[in-house]
Amino acid sequence: TPRGGQAAALASLAGSARRYLSRWHRRRPLWVGVATGGVVDGSAGVVDHARLGWTQAPVGPVLADQLGLPVSVASHVDAMAGAELLLGLRRTPAPGSSSLYLYARETVGFALVIGGRVHSPASGPGTIAALPAHSELLGGSGALESTVSDEAVLAAARRAGVLPDGGAPGTAMSALLAAARAGNPAARQLLAERARVLGESVALLRDLLNPDELVVGGQAFTDYPEAMEVLQAAYAERSVLAPRSIRVTSFGGRVQEAGAGVVALAALYADPIKALRRAG
């Protein structure tokens, strides 16, 4: 997401999307889906996003104006949970069944699915960012997001001398993963510690909500599967309920794309004829 004011950032994003669509000469776009963090007003397409400094940002209206297409906007974790329902499952959920979807990368979040529908409160999704979490190795403020986010892990890697100062976050994370796979013990320890903290947090939420199924997604889970054994062990040790397995998202590192795609597809699935008329 471009830094700076929300108007400039939205204009940049809309321009990027317009250039992308211009490549598809033999395809007819019908709908745009936006999956984003923050508090989303889906009916108006407006977003409040504290970490980006956005207040009542007109995400939907700006994209609709620039692209000439209808736009749907949704919370990113709700969208990713919807992608698991619509595209990731090979069976229809049982009536009354529930699943808990947990996401972690630069932010952390969760979505609750009940009876085959993502539960989306009118006031926006809840937050697990301030869930208690402690790691002397990773630092942080004693809260989950400030402990396990990409930013926190990269800062710890720089303190440990695994990475040099500076560098783009995506490039730096790739370098950290490469160092761990090359056998750097400090890099491996950092990623294992992140997995441990996440495993304990998954256990805490599982014990609180006791869903029928647990699903985890986001690059904090999928980019370094070598640490899943650590996560599973921390989860099993912390949980006080009967054992229940954790399923990793069907989409791997492309879960954000799947979430945005489902936001666009939802309108087509709900009312195909009306959606085609609006797109035309």
Coordinates of C-alpha atoms in Angstrom, one line a residue:
T1 CA 0.0 0.0 0.0
P2 CA 1.5 3.4 -1.0
R3 CA 2.5 5.6 2.0
G4 CA 1.3 9.1 2.4
G5 CA -2.2 10.5 2.4
Q6 CA -5.2 8.3 1.7
A7 CA -6.3 10.2 -1.4
A8 CA -2.9 9.8 -3.1
A9 CA -2.6 6.2 -2.0
L10 CA -6.1 5.3 -3.4
A11 CA -5.3 7.2 -6.7
S12 CA -2.1 5.1 -7.0
L13 CA -3.9 1.8 -6.3
A14 CA -6.7 2.7 -8.8
G15 CA -4.1 3.6 -11.4
S16 CA -2.3 0.3 -10.9
A17 CA -5.5 -1.7 -11.2
R18 CA -6.4 0.2 -14.4
R19 CA -3.1 -0.6 -16.0
Y20 CA -3.5 -4.2 -15.0
L21 CA -6.9 -4.4 -16.6
S22 CA -5.6 -2.9 -19.8
R23 CA -3.5 -6.0 -20.4
W24 CA -6.6 -8.3 -20.8
H25 CA -7.8 -7.5 -24.3
R26 CA -9.9 -10.6 -24.8
R27 CA -11.5 -10.7 -21.3
R28 CA -14.4 -8.6 -20.1
P29 CA -14.1 -7.6 -16.4
L30 CA -17.4 -7.8 -14.5
W31 CA -16.6 -6.8 -10.9
V32 CA -13.9 -5.6 -8.6
G33 CA -13.2 -7.2 -5.2
V34 CA -11.2 -5.4 -2.5
A35 CA -10.1 -7.2 0.6
T36 CA -8.5 -4.9 3.2
G37 CA -7.6 -4.6 6.8
G38 CA -9.3 -2.0 9.1
V39 CA -13.0 -1.4 9.7
V40 CA -15.0 -1.8 6.5
D41 CA -18.4 -0.3 5.7
G42 CA -19.2 -2.7 2.9
S43 CA -22.4 -1.0 1.9
A44 CA -20.6 2.3 1.2
G45 CA -17.2 0.9 0.3
V46 CA -15.5 3.1 3.0
V47 CA -12.6 2.0 5.2
D48 CA -11.1 3.2 8.5
H49 CA -7.6 1.8 8.8
A50 CA -5.6 3.1 11.8
R51 CA -2.3 1.6 10.7
L52 CA -2.4 3.3 7.4
G53 CA -3.8 6.5 8.8
W54 CA -7.0 6.2 6.8
T55 CA -10.3 7.7 8.0
Q56 CA -13.5 7.2 6.0
A57 CA -11.3 6.4 3.0
P58 CA -13.6 6.0 -0.1
V59 CA -12.0 2.8 -1.4
G60 CA -15.0 1.5 -3.3
P61 CA -16.1 4.8 -4.9
V62 CA -12.6 5.8 -6.0
L63 CA -12.0 2.4 -7.7
A64 CA -15.4 2.3 -9.2
D65 CA -14.9 5.8 -10.7
Q66 CA -11.4 5.0 -12.1
L67 CA -12.3 1.6 -13.4
G68 CA -15.9 2.1 -14.5
L69 CA -16.9 -1.2 -12.8
P70 CA -18.9 -2.1 -9.7
V71 CA -16.8 -2.6 -6.6
S72 CA -17.3 -4.7 -3.4
V73 CA -15.1 -4.1 -0.3
A74 CA -14.8 -6.5 2.6
S75 CA -12.6 -7.2 5.6
H76 CA -9.5 -9.1 4.4
V77 CA -9.7 -11.9 7.0
D78 CA -13.5 -12.4 6.5
A79 CA -12.7 -12.6 2.7
M80 CA -10.0 -15.2 3.2
A81 CA -12.4 -17.3 5.4
G82 CA -15.0 -16.9 2.6
A83 CA -12.5 -18.2 0.1
E84 CA -11.9 -21.3 2.2
L85 CA -15.7 -21.9 2.2
L86 CA -16.3 -21.2 -1.5
L87 CA -13.2 -22.5 -3.1
G88 CA -11.1 -24.4 -0.6
L89 CA -13.5 -27.0 0.8
R90 CA -14.3 -30.3 -0.9
R91 CA -17.5 -30.8 1.2
T92 CA -20.4 -28.7 2.2
P93 CA -20.3 -27.6 5.9
A94 CA -22.8 -29.3 8.2
P95 CA -25.7 -27.1 9.4
G96 CA -24.7 -25.5 12.7
S97 CA -21.0 -26.4 12.3
S98 CA -18.4 -23.7 13.0
S99 CA -14.8 -23.0 12.0
L100 CA -12.2 -20.5 13.2
Y101 CA -9.9 -18.9 10.6
L102 CA -6.7 -17.2 11.9
Y103 CA -4.5 -15.0 9.8
A104 CA -1.0 -13.7 10.5
R105 CA 1.5 -11.8 8.4
E106 CA 2.1 -8.1 9.0
T107 CA -1.2 -8.0 10.9
V108 CA -3.1 -10.7 12.7
G109 CA -6.9 -11.4 12.6
F110 CA -9.6 -14.0 12.9
A111 CA -12.9 -14.8 11.4
L112 CA -15.6 -17.1 12.7
V113 CA -17.7 -19.2 10.3
I114 CA -21.0 -20.6 11.5
G115 CA -23.3 -22.9 9.5
G116 CA -21.4 -22.2 6.2
R117 CA -21.5 -18.4 6.6
V118 CA -18.8 -15.9 7.7
H119 CA -20.0 -14.1 10.7
S120 CA -19.5 -10.4 10.0
P121 CA -20.6 -8.0 12.7
A122 CA -22.2 -4.8 11.5
S123 CA -19.6 -2.7 13.5
G124 CA -16.7 -4.5 11.8
P125 CA -14.6 -7.5 12.8
G126 CA -13.2 -8.0 16.2
T127 CA -9.4 -7.9 16.8
I128 CA -6.9 -10.2 18.3
A129 CA -4.0 -7.7 17.8
A130 CA -3.9 -7.1 21.6
L131 CA -4.1 -10.7 22.7
P132 CA -1.4 -11.3 25.3
A133 CA 1.8 -12.7 23.9
H134 CA 5.3 -12.7 25.3
S135 CA 8.7 -13.4 23.7
E136 CA 12.0 -12.0 24.9
L137 CA 13.6 -13.0 21.6
L138 CA 11.1 -11.2 19.4
G139 CA 10.4 -8.3 21.7
G140 CA 7.1 -6.5 21.1
S141 CA 4.8 -4.8 23.6
G142 CA 3.3 -7.9 25.1
A143 CA 0.6 -8.1 22.5
L144 CA 0.2 -10.6 19.7
E145 CA 0.5 -8.4 16.7
S146 CA 3.5 -6.4 17.9
T147 CA 5.2 -9.8 18.7
V148 CA 4.6 -11.9 15.6
S149 CA 4.2 -9.4 12.7
D150 CA 6.7 -9.3 9.9
E151 CA 7.9 -6.0 11.2
A152 CA 8.6 -7.4 14.6
V153 CA 10.4 -10.5 13.3
L154 CA 12.6 -8.4 10.9
A155 CA 13.5 -6.0 13.7
A156 CA 14.6 -8.9 15.8
A157 CA 16.6 -10.3 12.9
R158 CA 18.4 -7.0 12.6
R159 CA 19.1 -6.9 16.3
A160 CA 20.6 -10.4 16.1
G161 CA 22.8 -9.5 13.1
V162 CA 21.0 -11.8 10.7
L163 CA 20.0 -9.0 8.5
P164 CA 21.5 -5.6 7.8
D165 CA 19.6 -2.4 8.6
G166 CA 17.1 -1.1 6.1
G167 CA 15.7 -2.8 3.0
A168 CA 12.2 -3.3 1.8
P169 CA 10.1 -5.6 4.1
G170 CA 9.3 -8.1 1.4
T171 CA 12.9 -8.4 0.3
A172 CA 14.1 -8.6 3.9
M173 CA 11.7 -11.4 4.8
S174 CA 12.8 -13.4 1.8
A175 CA 16.4 -12.9 2.9
L176 CA 15.5 -14.1 6.4
L177 CA 13.8 -17.2 5.1
A178 CA 16.7 -17.9 2.8
A179 CA 19.1 -17.6 5.8
A180 CA 17.1 -20.0 7.8
R181 CA 17.0 -22.6 5.0
A182 CA 20.8 -22.1 4.6
G183 CA 21.3 -23.2 8.2
N184 CA 21.7 -19.9 10.0
P185 CA 20.8 -20.9 13.6
A186 CA 19.7 -17.4 14.7
A187 CA 17.3 -17.1 11.7
R188 CA 15.9 -20.5 12.5
Q189 CA 15.4 -19.6 16.1
L190 CA 13.5 -16.4 15.3
L191 CA 11.1 -18.2 12.9
A192 CA 10.6 -21.0 15.4
E193 CA 9.9 -18.5 18.1
R194 CA 7.3 -16.8 16.0
A195 CA 5.7 -20.2 15.4
R196 CA 5.7 -21.0 19.1
V197 CA 3.9 -17.7 20.0
L198 CA 1.4 -18.3 17.2
G199 CA 0.7 -21.9 18.3
E200 CA -0.1 -20.7 21.9
S201 CA -2.4 -18.0 20.6
V202 CA -4.2 -20.5 18.3
A203 CA -4.7 -22.7 21.4
L204 CA -6.1 -19.8 23.5
L205 CA -8.6 -18.9 20.8
R206 CA -9.6 -22.5 20.2
D207 CA -10.2 -23.1 23.9
L208 CA -12.3 -19.9 24.1
L209 CA -14.5 -20.5 21.0
N210 CA -14.2 -24.3 20.6
P211 CA -14.9 -24.4 16.9
D212 CA -15.4 -27.6 15.0
E213 CA -12.6 -26.8 12.7
L214 CA -9.4 -24.7 12.9
V215 CA -7.9 -23.1 9.8
V216 CA -4.7 -20.9 9.6
G217 CA -3.6 -18.8 6.8
G218 CA -1.2 -16.0 5.9
Q219 CA 2.5 -16.0 5.2
A220 CA 3.4 -16.2 8.9
F221 CA 2.1 -19.8 8.7
T222 CA 2.7 -20.7 5.1
D223 CA 6.1 -19.2 4.1
Y224 CA 8.1 -21.3 6.5
P225 CA 6.4 -24.7 6.9
E226 CA 9.5 -26.0 8.5
A227 CA 8.3 -24.4 11.8
M228 CA 4.8 -26.0 11.7
E229 CA 6.0 -28.8 14.0
V230 CA 6.9 -26.2 16.6
L231 CA 3.5 -24.4 16.2
Q232 CA 1.7 -27.7 16.5
A233 CA 3.6 -28.7 19.7
A234 CA 3.0 -25.2 21.3
Y235 CA -0.7 -25.5 20.4
A236 CA -1.0 -29.0 21.8
E237 CA 0.8 -28.0 25.1
R238 CA -1.2 -24.9 25.7
S239 CA -4.8 -26.1 24.8
V240 CA -6.7 -27.7 27.6
L241 CA -9.5 -29.2 25.5
A242 CA -9.5 -32.5 23.6
P243 CA -7.0 -32.6 20.7
R244 CA -8.2 -31.0 17.5
S245 CA -6.1 -30.7 14.3
I246 CA -5.1 -27.5 12.6
R247 CA -5.7 -27.2 8.8
V248 CA -3.4 -24.9 6.8
T249 CA -5.2 -22.8 4.1
S250 CA -5.7 -24.4 0.8
F251 CA -4.2 -21.3 -1.0
G252 CA -0.7 -21.2 0.5
G253 CA 1.0 -17.9 -0.2
R254 CA -1.8 -16.7 -2.5
V255 CA -4.5 -16.5 0.1
Q256 CA -4.9 -12.7 -0.2
E257 CA -5.6 -13.0 -3.9
A258 CA -8.2 -15.7 -3.2
G259 CA -9.9 -13.5 -0.6
A260 CA -10.2 -10.5 -3.0
G261 CA -11.4 -12.8 -5.7
V262 CA -14.2 -14.1 -3.6
V263 CA -15.3 -10.6 -2.7
A264 CA -15.8 -10.0 -6.4
L265 CA -17.4 -13.3 -7.0
A266 CA -19.9 -13.0 -4.1
A267 CA -22.0 -10.5 -6.1
L268 CA -22.1 -12.7 -9.1
Y269 CA -23.0 -15.8 -7.1
A270 CA -25.7 -14.0 -5.2
D271 CA -27.5 -12.5 -8.2
P272 CA -25.9 -13.3 -11.6
I273 CA -28.4 -11.5 -13.8
K274 CA -28.3 -8.3 -11.7
A275 CA -24.5 -8.4 -11.5
L276 CA -24.2 -8.7 -15.3
R277 CA -26.6 -5.8 -15.8
R278 CA -24.6 -3.6 -13.4
A279 CA -21.3 -4.6 -14.9
G280 CA -22.7 -3.7 -18.3

